mmCIF file of C-alpha atoms in Angstrom:
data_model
loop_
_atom_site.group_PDB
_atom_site.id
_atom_site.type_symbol
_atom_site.label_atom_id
_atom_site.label_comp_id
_atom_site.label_asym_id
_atom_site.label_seq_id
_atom_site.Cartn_x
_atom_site.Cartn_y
_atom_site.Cartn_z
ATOM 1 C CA UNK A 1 0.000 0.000 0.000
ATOM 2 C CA UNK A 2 1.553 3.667 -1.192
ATOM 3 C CA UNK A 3 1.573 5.462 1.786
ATOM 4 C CA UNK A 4 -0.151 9.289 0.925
ATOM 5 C CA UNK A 5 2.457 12.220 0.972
ATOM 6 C CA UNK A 6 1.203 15.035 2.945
ATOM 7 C CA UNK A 7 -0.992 17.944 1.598
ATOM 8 C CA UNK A 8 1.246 20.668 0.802
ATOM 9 C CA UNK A 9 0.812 24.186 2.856
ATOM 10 C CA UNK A 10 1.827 28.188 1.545
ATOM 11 C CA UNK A 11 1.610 29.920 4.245
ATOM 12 C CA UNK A 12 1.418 33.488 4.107
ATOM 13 C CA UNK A 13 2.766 36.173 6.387
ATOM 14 C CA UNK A 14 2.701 39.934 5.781
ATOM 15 C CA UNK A 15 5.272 41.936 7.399
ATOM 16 C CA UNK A 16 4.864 45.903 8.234
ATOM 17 C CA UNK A 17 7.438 47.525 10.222
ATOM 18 C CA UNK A 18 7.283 44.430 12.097
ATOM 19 C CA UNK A 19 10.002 42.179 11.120
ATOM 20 C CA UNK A 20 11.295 40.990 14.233
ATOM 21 C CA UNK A 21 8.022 38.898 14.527
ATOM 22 C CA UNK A 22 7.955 37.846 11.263
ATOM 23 C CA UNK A 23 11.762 35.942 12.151
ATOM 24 C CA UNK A 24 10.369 34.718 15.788
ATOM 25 C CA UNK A 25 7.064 33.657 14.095
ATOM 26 C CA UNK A 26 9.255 31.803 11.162
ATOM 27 C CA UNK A 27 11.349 29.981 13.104
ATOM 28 C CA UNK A 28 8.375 28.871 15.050
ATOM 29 C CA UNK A 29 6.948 27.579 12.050
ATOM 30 C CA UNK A 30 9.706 25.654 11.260
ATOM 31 C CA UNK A 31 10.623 24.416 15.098
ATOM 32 C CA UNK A 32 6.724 22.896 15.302
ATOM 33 C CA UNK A 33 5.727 21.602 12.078
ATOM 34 C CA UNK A 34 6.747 18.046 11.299
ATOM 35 C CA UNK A 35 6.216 17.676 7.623
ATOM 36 C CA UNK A 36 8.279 19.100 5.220
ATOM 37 C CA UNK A 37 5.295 19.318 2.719
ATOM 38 C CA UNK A 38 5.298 23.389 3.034
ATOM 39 C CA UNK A 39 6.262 26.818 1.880
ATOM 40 C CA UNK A 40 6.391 30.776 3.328
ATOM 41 C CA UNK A 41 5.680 33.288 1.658
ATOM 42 C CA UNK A 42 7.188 36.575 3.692
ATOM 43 C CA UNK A 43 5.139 39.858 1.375
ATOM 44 C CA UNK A 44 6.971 42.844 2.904
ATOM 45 C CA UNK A 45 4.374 46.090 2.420
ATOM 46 C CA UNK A 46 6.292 48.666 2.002
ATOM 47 C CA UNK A 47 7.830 48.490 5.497
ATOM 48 C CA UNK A 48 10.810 51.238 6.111
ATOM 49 C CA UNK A 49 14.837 50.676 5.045
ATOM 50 C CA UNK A 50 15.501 49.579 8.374
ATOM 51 C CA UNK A 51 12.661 46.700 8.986
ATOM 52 C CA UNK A 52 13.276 45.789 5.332
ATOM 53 C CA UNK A 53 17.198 45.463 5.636
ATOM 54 C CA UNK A 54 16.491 43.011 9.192
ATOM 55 C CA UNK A 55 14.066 41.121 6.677
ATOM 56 C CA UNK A 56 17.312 40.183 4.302
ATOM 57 C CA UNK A 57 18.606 37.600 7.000
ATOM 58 C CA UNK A 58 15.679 35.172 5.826
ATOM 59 C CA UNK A 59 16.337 35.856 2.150
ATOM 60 C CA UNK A 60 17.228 32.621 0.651
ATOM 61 C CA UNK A 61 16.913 30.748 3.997
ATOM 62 C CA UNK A 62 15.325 27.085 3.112
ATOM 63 C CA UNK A 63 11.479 27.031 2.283
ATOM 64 C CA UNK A 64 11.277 30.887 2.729
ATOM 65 C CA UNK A 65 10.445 32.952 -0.284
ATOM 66 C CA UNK A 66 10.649 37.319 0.595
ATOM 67 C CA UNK A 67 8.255 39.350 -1.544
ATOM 68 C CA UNK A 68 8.589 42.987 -1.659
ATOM 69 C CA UNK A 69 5.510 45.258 -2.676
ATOM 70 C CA UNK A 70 6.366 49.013 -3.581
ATOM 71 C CA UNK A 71 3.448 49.887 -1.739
ATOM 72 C CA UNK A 72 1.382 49.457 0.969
ATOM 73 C CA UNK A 73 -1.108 46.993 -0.152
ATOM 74 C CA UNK A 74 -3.183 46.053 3.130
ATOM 75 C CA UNK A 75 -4.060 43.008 4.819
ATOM 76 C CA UNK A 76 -6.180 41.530 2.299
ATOM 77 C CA UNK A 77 -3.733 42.846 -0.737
ATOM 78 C CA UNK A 78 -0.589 42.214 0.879
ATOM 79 C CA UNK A 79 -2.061 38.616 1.805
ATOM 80 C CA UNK A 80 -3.434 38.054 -1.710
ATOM 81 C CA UNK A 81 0.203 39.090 -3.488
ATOM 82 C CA UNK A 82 1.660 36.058 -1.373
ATOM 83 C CA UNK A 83 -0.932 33.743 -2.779
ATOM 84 C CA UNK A 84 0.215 34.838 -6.061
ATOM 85 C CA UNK A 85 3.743 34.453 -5.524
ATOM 86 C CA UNK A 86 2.823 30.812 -3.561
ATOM 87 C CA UNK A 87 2.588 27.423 -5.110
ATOM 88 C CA UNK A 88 -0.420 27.463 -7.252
ATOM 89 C CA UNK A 89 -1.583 24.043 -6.770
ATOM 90 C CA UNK A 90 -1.066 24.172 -3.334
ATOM 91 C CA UNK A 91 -3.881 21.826 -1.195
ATOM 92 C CA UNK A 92 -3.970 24.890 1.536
ATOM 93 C CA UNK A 93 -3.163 28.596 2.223
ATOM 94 C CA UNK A 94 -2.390 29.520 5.481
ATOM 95 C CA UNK A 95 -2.792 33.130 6.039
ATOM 96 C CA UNK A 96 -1.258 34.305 8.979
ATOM 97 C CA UNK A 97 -0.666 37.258 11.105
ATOM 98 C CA UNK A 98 3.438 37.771 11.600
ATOM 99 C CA UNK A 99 2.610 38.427 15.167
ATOM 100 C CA UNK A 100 2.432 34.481 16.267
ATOM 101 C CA UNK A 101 4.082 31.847 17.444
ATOM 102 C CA UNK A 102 2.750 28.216 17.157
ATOM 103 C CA UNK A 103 2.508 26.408 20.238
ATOM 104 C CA UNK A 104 2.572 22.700 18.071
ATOM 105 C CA UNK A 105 1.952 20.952 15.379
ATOM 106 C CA UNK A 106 -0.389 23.385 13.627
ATOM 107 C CA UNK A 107 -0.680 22.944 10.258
ATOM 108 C CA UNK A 108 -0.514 19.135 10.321
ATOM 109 C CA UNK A 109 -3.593 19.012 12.584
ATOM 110 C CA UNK A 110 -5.215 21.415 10.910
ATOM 111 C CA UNK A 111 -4.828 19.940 7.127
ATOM 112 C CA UNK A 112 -5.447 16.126 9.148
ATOM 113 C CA UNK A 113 -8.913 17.810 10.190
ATOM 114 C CA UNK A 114 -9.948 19.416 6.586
ATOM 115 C CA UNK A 115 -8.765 15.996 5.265
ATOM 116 C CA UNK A 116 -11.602 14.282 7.015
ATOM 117 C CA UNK A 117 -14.055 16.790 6.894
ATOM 118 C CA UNK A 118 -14.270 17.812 3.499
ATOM 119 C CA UNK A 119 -17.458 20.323 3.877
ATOM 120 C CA UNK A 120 -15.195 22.904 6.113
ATOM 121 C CA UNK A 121 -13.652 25.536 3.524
ATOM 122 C CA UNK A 122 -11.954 27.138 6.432
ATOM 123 C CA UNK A 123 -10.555 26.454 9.782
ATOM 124 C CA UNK A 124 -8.590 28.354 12.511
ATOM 125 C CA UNK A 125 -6.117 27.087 15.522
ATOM 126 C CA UNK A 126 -7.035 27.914 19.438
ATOM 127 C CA UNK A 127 -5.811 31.569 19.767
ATOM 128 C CA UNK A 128 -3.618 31.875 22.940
ATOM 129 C CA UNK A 129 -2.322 35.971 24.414
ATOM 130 C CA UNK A 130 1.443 36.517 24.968
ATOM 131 C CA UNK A 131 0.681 35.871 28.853
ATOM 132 C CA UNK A 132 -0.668 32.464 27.922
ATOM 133 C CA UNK A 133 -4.078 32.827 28.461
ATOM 134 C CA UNK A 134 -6.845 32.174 26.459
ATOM 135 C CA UNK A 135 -8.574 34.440 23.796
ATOM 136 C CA UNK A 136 -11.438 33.686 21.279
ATOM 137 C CA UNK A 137 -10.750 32.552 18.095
ATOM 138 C CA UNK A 138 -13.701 33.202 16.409
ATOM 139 C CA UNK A 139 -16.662 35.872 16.425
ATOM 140 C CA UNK A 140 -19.932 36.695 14.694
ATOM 141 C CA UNK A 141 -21.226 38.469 11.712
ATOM 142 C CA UNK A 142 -21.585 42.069 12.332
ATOM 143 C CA UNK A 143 -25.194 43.011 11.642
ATOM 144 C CA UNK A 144 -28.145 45.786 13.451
ATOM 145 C CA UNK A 145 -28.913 42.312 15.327
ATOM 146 C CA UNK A 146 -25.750 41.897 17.515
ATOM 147 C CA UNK A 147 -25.053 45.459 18.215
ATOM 148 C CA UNK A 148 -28.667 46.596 19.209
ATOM 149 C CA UNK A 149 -29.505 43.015 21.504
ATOM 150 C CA UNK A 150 -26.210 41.543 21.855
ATOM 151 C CA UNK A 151 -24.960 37.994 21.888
ATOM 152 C CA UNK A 152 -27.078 36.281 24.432
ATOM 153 C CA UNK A 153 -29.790 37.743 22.991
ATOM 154 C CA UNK A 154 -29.422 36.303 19.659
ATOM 155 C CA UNK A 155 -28.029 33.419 20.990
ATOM 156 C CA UNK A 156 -31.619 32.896 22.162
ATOM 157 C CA UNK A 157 -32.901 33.619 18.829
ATOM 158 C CA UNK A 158 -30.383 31.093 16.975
ATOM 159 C CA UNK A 159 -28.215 29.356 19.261
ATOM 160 C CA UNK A 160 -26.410 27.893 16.153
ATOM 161 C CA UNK A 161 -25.183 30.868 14.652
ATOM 162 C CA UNK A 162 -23.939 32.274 18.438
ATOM 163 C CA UNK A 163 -21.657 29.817 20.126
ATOM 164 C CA UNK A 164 -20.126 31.141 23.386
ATOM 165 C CA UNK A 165 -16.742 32.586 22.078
ATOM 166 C CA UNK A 166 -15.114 32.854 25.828
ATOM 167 C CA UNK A 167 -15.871 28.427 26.041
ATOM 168 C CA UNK A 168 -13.074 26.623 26.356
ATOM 169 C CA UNK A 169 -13.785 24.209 23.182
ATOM 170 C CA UNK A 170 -11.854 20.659 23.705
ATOM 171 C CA UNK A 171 -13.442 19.377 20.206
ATOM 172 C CA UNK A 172 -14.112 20.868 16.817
ATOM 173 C CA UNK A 173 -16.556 23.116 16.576
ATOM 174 C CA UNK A 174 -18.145 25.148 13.534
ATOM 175 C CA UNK A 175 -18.179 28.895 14.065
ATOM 176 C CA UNK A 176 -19.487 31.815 11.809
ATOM 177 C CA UNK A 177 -16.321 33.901 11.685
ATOM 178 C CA UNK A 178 -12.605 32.613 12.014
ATOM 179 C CA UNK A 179 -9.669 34.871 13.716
ATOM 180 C CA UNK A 180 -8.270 36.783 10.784
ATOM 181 C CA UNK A 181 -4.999 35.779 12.493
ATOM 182 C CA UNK A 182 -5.010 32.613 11.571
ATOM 183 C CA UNK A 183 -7.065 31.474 8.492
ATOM 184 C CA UNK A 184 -6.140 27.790 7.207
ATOM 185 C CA UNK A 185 -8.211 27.707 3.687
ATOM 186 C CA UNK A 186 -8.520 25.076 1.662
ATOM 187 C CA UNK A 187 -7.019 25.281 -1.646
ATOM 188 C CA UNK A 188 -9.771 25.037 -3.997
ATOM 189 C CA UNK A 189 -12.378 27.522 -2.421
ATOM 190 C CA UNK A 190 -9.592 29.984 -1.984
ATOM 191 C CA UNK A 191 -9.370 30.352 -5.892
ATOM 192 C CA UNK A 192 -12.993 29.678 -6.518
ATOM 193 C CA UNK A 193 -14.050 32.626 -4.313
ATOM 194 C CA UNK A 194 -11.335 34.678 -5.674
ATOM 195 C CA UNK A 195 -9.557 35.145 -2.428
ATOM 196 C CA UNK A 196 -10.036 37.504 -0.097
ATOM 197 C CA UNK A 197 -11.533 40.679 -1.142
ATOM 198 C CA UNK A 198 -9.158 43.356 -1.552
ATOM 199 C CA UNK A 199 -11.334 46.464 -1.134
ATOM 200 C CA UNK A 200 -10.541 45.982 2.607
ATOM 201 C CA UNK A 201 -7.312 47.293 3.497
ATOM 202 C CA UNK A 202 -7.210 46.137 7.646
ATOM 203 C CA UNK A 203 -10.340 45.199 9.064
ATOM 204 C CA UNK A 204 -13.640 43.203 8.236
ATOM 205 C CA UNK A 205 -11.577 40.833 5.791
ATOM 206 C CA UNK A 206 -12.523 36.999 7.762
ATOM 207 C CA UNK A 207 -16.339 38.487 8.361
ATOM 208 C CA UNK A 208 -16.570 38.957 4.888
ATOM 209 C CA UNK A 209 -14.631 35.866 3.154
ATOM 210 C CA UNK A 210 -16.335 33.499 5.690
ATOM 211 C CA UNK A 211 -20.024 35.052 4.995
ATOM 212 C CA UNK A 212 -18.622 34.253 1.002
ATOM 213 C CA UNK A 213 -18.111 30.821 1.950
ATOM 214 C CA UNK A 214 -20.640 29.832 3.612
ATOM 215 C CA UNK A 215 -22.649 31.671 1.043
ATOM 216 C CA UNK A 216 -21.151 28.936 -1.281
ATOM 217 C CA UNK A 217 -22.525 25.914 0.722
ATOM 218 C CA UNK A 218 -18.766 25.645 3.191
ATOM 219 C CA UNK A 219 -18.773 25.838 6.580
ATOM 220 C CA UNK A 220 -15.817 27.341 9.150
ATOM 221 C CA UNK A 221 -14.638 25.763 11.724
ATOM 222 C CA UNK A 222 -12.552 26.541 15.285
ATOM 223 C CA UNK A 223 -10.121 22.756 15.426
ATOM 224 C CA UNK A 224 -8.858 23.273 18.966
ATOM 225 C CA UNK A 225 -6.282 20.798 19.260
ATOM 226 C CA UNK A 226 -4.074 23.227 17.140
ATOM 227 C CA UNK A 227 -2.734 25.917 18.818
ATOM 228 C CA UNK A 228 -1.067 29.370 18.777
ATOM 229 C CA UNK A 229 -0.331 32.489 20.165
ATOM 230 C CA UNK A 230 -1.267 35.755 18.764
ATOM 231 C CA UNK A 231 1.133 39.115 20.433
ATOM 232 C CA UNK A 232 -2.786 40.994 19.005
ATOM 233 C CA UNK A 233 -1.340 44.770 18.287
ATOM 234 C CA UNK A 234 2.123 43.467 17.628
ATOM 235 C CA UNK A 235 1.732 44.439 13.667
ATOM 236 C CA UNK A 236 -0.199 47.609 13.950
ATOM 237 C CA UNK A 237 -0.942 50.782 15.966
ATOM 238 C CA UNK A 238 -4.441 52.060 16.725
ATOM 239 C CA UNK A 239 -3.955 55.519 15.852
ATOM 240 C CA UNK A 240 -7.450 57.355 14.830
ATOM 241 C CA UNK A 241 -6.815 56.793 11.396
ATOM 242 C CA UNK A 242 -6.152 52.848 12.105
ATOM 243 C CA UNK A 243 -9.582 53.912 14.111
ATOM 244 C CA UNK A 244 -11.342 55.394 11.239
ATOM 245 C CA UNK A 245 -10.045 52.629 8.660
ATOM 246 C CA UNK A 246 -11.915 50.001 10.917
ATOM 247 C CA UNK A 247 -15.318 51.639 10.163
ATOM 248 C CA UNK A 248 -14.670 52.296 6.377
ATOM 249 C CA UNK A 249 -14.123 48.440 6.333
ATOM 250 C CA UNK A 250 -17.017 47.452 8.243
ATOM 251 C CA UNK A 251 -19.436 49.821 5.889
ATOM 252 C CA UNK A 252 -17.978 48.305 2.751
ATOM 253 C CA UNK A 253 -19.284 44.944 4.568
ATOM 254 C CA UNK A 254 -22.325 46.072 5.014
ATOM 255 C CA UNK A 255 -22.901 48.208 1.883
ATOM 256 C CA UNK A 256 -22.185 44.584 0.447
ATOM 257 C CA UNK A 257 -24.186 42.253 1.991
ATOM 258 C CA UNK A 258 -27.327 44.558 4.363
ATOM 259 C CA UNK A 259 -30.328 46.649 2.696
ATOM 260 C CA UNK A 260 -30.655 50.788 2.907
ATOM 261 C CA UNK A 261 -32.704 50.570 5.954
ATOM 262 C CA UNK A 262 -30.279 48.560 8.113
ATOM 263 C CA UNK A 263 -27.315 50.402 6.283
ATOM 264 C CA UNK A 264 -29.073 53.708 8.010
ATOM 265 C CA UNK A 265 -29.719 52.096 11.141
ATOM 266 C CA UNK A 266 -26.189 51.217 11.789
ATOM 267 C CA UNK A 267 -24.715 54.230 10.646
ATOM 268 C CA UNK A 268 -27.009 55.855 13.565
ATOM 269 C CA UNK A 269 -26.180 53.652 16.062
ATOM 270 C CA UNK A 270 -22.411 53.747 15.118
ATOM 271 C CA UNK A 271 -22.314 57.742 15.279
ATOM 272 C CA UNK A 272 -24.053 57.745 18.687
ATOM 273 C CA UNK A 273 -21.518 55.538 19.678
ATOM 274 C CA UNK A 274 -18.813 57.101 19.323
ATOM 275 C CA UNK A 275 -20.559 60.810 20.133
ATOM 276 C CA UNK A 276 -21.161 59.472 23.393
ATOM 277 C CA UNK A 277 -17.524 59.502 24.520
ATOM 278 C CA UNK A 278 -16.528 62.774 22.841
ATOM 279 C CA UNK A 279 -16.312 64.096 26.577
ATOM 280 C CA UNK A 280 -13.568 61.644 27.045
ATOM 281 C CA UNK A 281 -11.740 62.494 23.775
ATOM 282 C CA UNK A 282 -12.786 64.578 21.069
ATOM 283 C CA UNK A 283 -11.327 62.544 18.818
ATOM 284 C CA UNK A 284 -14.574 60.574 19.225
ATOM 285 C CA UNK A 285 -16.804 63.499 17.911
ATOM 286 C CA UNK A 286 -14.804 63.788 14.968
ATOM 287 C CA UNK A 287 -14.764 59.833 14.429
ATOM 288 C CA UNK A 288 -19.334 60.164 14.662
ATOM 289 C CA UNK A 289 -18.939 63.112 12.096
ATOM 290 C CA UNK A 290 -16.605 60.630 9.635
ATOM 291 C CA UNK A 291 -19.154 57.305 10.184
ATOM 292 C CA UNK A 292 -22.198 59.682 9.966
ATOM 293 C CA UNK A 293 -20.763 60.729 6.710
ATOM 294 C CA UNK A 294 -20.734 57.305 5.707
ATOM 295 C CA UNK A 295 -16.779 56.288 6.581
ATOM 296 C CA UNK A 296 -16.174 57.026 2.752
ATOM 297 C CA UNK A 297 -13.834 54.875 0.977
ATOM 298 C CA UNK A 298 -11.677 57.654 -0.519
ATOM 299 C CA UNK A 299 -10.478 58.671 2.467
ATOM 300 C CA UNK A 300 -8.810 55.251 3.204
ATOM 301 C CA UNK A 301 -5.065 54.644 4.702
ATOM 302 C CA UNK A 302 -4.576 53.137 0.864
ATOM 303 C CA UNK A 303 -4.757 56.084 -0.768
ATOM 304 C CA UNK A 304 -2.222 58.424 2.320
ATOM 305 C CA UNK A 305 0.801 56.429 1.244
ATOM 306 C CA UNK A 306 4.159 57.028 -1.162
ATOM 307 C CA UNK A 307 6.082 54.752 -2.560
ATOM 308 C CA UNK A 308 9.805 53.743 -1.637
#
């Protein structure tokens, strides 16, 4: 009997002024996985000299492969360039933030579990903080529902769709929305959805590829048994524009896939939000005034950038 060779992996990590995770979160990759059946793809996005010149140590290194973008391309963009530059019969993508560090064996038990369970497009490890505690590795699908009742509310209303995110899961579970973090995709729906969508520069891009796939008749799934740890911040800064980027994401989600009315509704809700705490910052006012205006698209991170 010919034993089967295992399912090759392209992983993808994005690096932004961040390259000294990218290195820690490389060699943890290759410290944990057992197979050999794998490549990463390193997409630098326009990082500064200094971050890029620390990235040259991994040039060349064995199963690495360092992409350079002139610009800054996003999550979704930069993520999408190292799909293009992967293997393109690969069985699995693994996008992943540069800010982790796997904790075992994750790819192998997650491509073991999409192996067997061939209706899960996607699937996520057990997210884990730098202090080694437990965080959620999954969430919901924004909507006027959640945000005006809340969880346990409309866990009430569909327990299905609203699994407890702060349970501490021991077996596979499917979940609505995977940890952008960590997305493990299976080959083939990855290029028959087109990838992730690319509008979306930072935020909103799992809601919106896991609402495409199960859309197409896939389900997502939290596999437990694999685990990792995410250092959440360690690639970005939450300035207000990072702020304001968030909600231009999350109304190109819902300009996609909700009607006017709840469109209008949210956009209320959103701007009262955020005009409630303008005593605590006025930052906040200014961020109602943007969302009220309807978080418009041109005035995305993507287009405040120069080339290098």
């Amino acid at each position: 009997m010919i034993e089967k060779s295992p399912p090759f992996v392209s992983i993808i990590l994005v690096n932004y002024n961040s390259a000294s995770y990218t290195i820690d979160c490389i060699q943890s990759i290759k410290k944990e996985t057992k197979a050999d059946s794998y490549e990463i793809i390193v997409v630098d996005n326009n990082s500064g000299p200094a971050d890029r010149d620390k990235l040259l140590s991994i040039s060349g290194t064995d199963k690495v492969k360092l992409v350079f973008s002139r610009i800054n391309l996003g999550f979704a963009g930069g993520n999408m360039l190292g799909v293009q530059q992967a293997r393109p019969d690969s069985e699995y993508y693994f996008l992943l933030n540069n800010d982790t560090l796997f904790r075992n064996d994750v790819c192998g038990l997650l491509s073991a579990y999409l192996e067997l369970n061939t209706r899960v497009g996607v699937c996520t490890p057990q997210t884990y903080k730098g202090d080694g505690s437990m965080d959620h590795s999954f969430s919901y699908f924004p909507s006027l529902g959640i945000n005006v009742l809340g969880s346990a509310c409309m866990r009430l209303i569909e327990p299905d769709a609203y699994p407890y995110k702060k349970k501490h899961y021991t077996e596979p579970i499917t979940v609505p929305v995977v940890t952008g973090s960590a997305m493990f995709i299976r080959g083939p729906v990855l290029r028959q959805l087109g990838g992730l969508d690319t509008t979306h520069f930072l935020y909103c891009e799992e809601e919106d590829f896991c609402l495409r796939i199960k859309r197409a008749g896939w389900q997502s799934a939290l596999v437990p048994a694999a685990q990792f740890v995410h250092f959440a911040g360690g690639s970005g800064s939450q300035s207000w524009m990072v702020r304001r980027e968030f909600y231009i994401s999350l109304f190109h989600y819902f300009r996609k896939y909700h009607g006017p009315f709840e469109r209008a509704a949210l956009r209320i809700f959103y701007t009262l939000k955020n005009a409630r705490k303008v005593f605590r910052n006025r930052e906040f006012g200014r961020l109602a005034w943007f969302i009220l205006r309807g978080a418009p698209m041109a005035e995305s991170l993507r287009y405040r950038q120069q080339m290098r």
